[in-house]
PDB file of C-alpha atoms in Angstrom:
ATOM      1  CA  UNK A   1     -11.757 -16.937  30.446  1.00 56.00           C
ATOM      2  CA  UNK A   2     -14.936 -16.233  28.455  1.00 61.00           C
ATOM      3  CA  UNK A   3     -14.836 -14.107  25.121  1.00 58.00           C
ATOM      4  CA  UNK A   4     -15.870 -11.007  26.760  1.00 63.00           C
ATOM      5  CA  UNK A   5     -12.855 -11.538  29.011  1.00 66.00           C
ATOM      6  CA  UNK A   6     -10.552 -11.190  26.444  1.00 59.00           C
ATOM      7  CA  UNK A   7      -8.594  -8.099  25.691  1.00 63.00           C
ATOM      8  CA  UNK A   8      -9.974  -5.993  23.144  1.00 58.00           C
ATOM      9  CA  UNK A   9      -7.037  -3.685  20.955  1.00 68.00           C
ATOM     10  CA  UNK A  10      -7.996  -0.246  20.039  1.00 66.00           C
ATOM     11  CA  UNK A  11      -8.418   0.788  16.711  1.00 72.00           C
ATOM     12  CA  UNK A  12      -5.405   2.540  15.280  1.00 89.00           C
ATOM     13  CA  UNK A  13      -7.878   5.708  13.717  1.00 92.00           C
ATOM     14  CA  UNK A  14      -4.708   6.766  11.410  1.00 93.00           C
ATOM     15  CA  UNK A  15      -7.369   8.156   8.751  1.00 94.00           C
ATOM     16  CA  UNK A  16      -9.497  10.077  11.808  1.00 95.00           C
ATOM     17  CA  UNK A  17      -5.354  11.436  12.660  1.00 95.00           C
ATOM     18  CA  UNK A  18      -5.106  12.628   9.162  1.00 95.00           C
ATOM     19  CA  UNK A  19      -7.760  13.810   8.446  1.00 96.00           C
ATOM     20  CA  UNK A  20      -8.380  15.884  11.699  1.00 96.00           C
ATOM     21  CA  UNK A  21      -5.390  16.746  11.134  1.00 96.00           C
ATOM     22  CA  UNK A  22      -5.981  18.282   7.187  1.00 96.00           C
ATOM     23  CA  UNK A  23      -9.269  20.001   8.306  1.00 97.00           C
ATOM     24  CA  UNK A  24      -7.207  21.912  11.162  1.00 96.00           C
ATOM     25  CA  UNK A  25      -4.568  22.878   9.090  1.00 95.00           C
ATOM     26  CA  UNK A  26      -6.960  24.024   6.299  1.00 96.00           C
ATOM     27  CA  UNK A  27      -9.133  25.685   8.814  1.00 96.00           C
ATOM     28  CA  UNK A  28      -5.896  27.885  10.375  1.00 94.00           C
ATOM     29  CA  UNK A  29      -4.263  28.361   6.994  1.00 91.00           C
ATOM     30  CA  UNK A  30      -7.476  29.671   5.526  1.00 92.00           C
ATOM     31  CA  UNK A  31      -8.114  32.222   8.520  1.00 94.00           C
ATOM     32  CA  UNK A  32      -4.699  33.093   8.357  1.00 91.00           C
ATOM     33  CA  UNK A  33      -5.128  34.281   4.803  1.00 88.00           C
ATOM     34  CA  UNK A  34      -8.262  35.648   5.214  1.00 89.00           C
ATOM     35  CA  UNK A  35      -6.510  38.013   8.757  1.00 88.00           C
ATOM     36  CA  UNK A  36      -3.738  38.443   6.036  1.00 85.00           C
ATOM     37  CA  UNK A  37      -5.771  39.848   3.228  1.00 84.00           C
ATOM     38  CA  UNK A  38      -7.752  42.449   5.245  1.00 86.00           C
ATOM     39  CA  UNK A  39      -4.635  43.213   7.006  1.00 82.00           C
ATOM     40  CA  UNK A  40      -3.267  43.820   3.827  1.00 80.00           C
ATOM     41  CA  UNK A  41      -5.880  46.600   2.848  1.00 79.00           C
ATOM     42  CA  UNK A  42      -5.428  48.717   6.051  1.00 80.00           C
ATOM     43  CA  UNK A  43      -1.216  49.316   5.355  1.00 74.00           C
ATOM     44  CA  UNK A  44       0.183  51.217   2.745  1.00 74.00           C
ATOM     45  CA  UNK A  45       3.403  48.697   2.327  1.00 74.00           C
ATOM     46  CA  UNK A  46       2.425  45.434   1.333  1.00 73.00           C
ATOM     47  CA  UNK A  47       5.697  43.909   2.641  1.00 77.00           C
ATOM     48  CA  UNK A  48       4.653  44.104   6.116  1.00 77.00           C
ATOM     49  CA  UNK A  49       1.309  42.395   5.521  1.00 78.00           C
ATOM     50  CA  UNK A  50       3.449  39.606   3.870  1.00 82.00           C
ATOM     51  CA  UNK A  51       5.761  38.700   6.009  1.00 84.00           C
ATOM     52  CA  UNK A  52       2.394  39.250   9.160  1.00 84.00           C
ATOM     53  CA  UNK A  53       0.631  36.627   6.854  1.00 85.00           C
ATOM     54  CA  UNK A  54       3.456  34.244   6.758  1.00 86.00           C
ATOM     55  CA  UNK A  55       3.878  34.335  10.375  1.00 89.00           C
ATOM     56  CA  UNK A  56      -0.508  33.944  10.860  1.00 90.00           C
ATOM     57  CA  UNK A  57      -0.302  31.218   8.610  1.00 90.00           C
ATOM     58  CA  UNK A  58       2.819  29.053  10.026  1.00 92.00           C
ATOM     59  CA  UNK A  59       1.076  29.810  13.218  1.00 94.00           C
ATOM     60  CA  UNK A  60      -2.473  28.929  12.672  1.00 94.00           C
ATOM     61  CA  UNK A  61      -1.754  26.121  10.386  1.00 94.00           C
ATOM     62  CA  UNK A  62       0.412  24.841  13.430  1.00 95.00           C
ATOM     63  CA  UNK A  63      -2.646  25.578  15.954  1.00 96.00           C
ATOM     64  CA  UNK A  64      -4.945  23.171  13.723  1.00 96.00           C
ATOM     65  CA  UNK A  65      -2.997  20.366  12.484  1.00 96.00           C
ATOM     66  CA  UNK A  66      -2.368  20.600  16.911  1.00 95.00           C
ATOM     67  CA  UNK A  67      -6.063  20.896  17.693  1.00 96.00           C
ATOM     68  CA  UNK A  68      -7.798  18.590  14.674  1.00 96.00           C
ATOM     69  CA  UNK A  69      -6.149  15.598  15.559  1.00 96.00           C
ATOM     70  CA  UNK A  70      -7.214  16.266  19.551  1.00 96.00           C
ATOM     71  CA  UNK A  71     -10.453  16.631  18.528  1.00 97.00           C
ATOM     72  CA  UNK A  72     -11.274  13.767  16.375  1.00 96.00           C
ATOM     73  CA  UNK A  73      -9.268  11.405  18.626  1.00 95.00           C
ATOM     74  CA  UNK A  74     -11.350  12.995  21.560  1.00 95.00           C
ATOM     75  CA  UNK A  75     -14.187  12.480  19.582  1.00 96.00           C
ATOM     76  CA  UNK A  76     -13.707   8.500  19.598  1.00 94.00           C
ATOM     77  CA  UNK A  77     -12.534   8.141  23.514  1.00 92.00           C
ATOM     78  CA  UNK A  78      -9.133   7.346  22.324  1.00 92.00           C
ATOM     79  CA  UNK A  79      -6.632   6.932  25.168  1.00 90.00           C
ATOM     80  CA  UNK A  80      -3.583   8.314  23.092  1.00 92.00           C
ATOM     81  CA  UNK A  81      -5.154  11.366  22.143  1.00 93.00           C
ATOM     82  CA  UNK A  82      -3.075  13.699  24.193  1.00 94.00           C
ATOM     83  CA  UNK A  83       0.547  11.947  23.254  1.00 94.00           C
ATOM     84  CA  UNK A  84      -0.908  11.608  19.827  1.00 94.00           C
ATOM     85  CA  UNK A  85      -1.401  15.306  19.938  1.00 95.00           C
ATOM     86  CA  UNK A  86       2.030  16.439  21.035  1.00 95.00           C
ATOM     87  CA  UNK A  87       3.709  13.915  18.848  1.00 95.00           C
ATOM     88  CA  UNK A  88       1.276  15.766  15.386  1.00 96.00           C
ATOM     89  CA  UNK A  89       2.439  19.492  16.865  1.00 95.00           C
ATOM     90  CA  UNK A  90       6.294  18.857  16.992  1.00 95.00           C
ATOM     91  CA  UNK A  91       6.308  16.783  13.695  1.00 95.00           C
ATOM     92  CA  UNK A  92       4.632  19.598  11.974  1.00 96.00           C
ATOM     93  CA  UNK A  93       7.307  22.073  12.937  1.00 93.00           C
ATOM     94  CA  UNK A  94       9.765  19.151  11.550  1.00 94.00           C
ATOM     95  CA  UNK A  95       7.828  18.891   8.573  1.00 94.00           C
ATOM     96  CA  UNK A  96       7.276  22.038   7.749  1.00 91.00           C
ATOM     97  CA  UNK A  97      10.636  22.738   7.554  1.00 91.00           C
ATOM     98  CA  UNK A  98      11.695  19.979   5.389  1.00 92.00           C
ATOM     99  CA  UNK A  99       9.036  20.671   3.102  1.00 91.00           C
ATOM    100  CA  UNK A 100       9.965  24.126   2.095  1.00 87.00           C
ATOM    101  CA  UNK A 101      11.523  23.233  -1.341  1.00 88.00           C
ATOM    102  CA  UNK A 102       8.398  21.429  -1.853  1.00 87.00           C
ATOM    103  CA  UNK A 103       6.459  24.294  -0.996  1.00 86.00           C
ATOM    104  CA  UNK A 104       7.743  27.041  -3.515  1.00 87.00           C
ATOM    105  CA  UNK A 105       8.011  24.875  -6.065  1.00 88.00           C
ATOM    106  CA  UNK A 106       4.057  24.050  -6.089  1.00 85.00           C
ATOM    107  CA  UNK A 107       3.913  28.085  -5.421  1.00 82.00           C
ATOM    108  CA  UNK A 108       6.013  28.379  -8.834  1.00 87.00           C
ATOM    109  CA  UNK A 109       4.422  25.887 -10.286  1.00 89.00           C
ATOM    110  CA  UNK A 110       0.689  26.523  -9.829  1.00 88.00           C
ATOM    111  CA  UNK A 111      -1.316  27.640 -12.737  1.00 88.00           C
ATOM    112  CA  UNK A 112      -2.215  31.213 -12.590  1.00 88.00           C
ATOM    113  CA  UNK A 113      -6.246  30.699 -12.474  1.00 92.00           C
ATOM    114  CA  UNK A 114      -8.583  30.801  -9.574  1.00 90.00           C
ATOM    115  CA  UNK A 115      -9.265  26.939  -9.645  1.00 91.00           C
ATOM    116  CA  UNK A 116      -5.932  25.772  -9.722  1.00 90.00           C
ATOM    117  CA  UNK A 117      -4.313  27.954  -7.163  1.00 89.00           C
ATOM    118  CA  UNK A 118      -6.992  27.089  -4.920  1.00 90.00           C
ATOM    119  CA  UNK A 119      -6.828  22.978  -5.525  1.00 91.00           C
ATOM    120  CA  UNK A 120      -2.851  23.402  -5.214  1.00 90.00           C
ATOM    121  CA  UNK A 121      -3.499  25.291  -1.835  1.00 89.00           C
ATOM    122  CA  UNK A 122      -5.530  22.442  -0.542  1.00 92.00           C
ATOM    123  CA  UNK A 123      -3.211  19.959  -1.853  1.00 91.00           C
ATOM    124  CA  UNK A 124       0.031  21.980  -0.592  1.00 91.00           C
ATOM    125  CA  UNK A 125      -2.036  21.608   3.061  1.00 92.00           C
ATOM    126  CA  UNK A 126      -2.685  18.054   2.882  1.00 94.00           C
ATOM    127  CA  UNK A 127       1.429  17.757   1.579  1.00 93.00           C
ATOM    128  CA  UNK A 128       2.369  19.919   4.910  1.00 93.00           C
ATOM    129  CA  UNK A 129      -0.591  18.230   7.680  1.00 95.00           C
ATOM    130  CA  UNK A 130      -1.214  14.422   6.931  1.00 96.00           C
ATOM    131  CA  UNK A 131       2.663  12.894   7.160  1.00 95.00           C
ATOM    132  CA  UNK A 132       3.285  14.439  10.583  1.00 96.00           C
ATOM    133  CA  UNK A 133      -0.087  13.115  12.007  1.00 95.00           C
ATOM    134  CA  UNK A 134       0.063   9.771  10.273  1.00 95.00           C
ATOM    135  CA  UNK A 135       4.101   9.728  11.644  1.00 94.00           C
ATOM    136  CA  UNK A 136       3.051  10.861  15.286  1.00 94.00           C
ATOM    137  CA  UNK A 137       0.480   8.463  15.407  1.00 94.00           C
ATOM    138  CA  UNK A 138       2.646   5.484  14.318  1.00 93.00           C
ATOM    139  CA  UNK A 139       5.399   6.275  16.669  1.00 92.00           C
ATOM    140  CA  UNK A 140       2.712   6.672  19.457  1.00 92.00           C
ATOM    141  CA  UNK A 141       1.257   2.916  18.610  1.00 90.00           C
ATOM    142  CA  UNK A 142       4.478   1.873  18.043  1.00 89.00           C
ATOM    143  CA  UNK A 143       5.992   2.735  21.009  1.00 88.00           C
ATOM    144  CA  UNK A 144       2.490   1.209  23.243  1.00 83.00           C
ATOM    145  CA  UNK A 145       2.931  -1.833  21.359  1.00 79.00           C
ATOM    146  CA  UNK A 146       6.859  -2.081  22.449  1.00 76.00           C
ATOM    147  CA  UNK A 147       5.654  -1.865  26.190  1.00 65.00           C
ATOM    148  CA  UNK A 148       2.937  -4.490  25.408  1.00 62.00           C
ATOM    149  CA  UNK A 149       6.004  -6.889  24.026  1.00 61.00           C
ATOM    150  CA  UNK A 150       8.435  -5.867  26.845  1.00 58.00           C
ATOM    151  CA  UNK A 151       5.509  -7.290  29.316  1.00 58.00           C
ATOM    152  CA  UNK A 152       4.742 -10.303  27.636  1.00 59.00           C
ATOM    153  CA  UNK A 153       8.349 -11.287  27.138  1.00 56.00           C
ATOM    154  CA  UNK A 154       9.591 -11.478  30.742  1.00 56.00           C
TER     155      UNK A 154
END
């Protein structure tokens, strides 16, 4: 068996995960808010355009932290992109959940001007997309590896 015989292991692309991963979520959050806002101007009761904007964002943030990942991966010929991509979607819902303390308290904590909120937005994104794609992407390789070692062992 010559050196180009040998098995060759994929790359793990954990930062291409995350960071797919961060410009999907910041790419559905940010049209979310944007729907939101002009949503906002056509009611007279700002309630409903808050709790409409909630739902766009939790929805669209969910759509690209799902699609970012599936691109990028798809982007490299990865394999694992499609279990890669269902493991990113339902750990965001996990995640997201989990994370709501987290979330009001940068809210509450934010400084009031223009700068801040928007580096605390970006940051509160990155808090809420890059664990569940770096997590469904370990547990993905994980889990191939196991096979690999169930194989071997016999």
């Amino acid at each position: 068996m010559g050196p180009s015989e040998l098995p060759v292991e994929q790359p793990p692309h954990y930062g291409a995960t995350g960071l797919g991963a961060l410009v999907g979520g910041l790419a559905g959050g940010a049209t979310a808010l944007g729907a939101g806002a002009w949503y906002a101007g056509t009611l007279d009761d700002s309630t409903d355009a808050a709790f409409a904007t909630f739902v766009a964002v939790y929805l669209l943030m969910w759509a690209g932290v799902t699609l970012g990942p599936w691109l990028v991966l798809r982007r490299l010929h990865d394999r694992l992109r499609g279990r890669t991509t269902f493991m990113v979607g339902a750990g965001f819902l996990a995640w997201s959940v989990v994370s709501v303390p987290g979330v009001f308290w940068v809210v509450d904590s934010t400084p009031p001007d223009r700068a801040s909120r928007l580096v605390a937005l970006v940051l509160l994104v990155a808090m809420l997309c890059v664990p569940p794609a770096l997590g469904g992407r370990w547990i993905i390789l994980t889990n191939e590896k196991m096979g690999e070692r169930e194989e071997t062992s016999i």
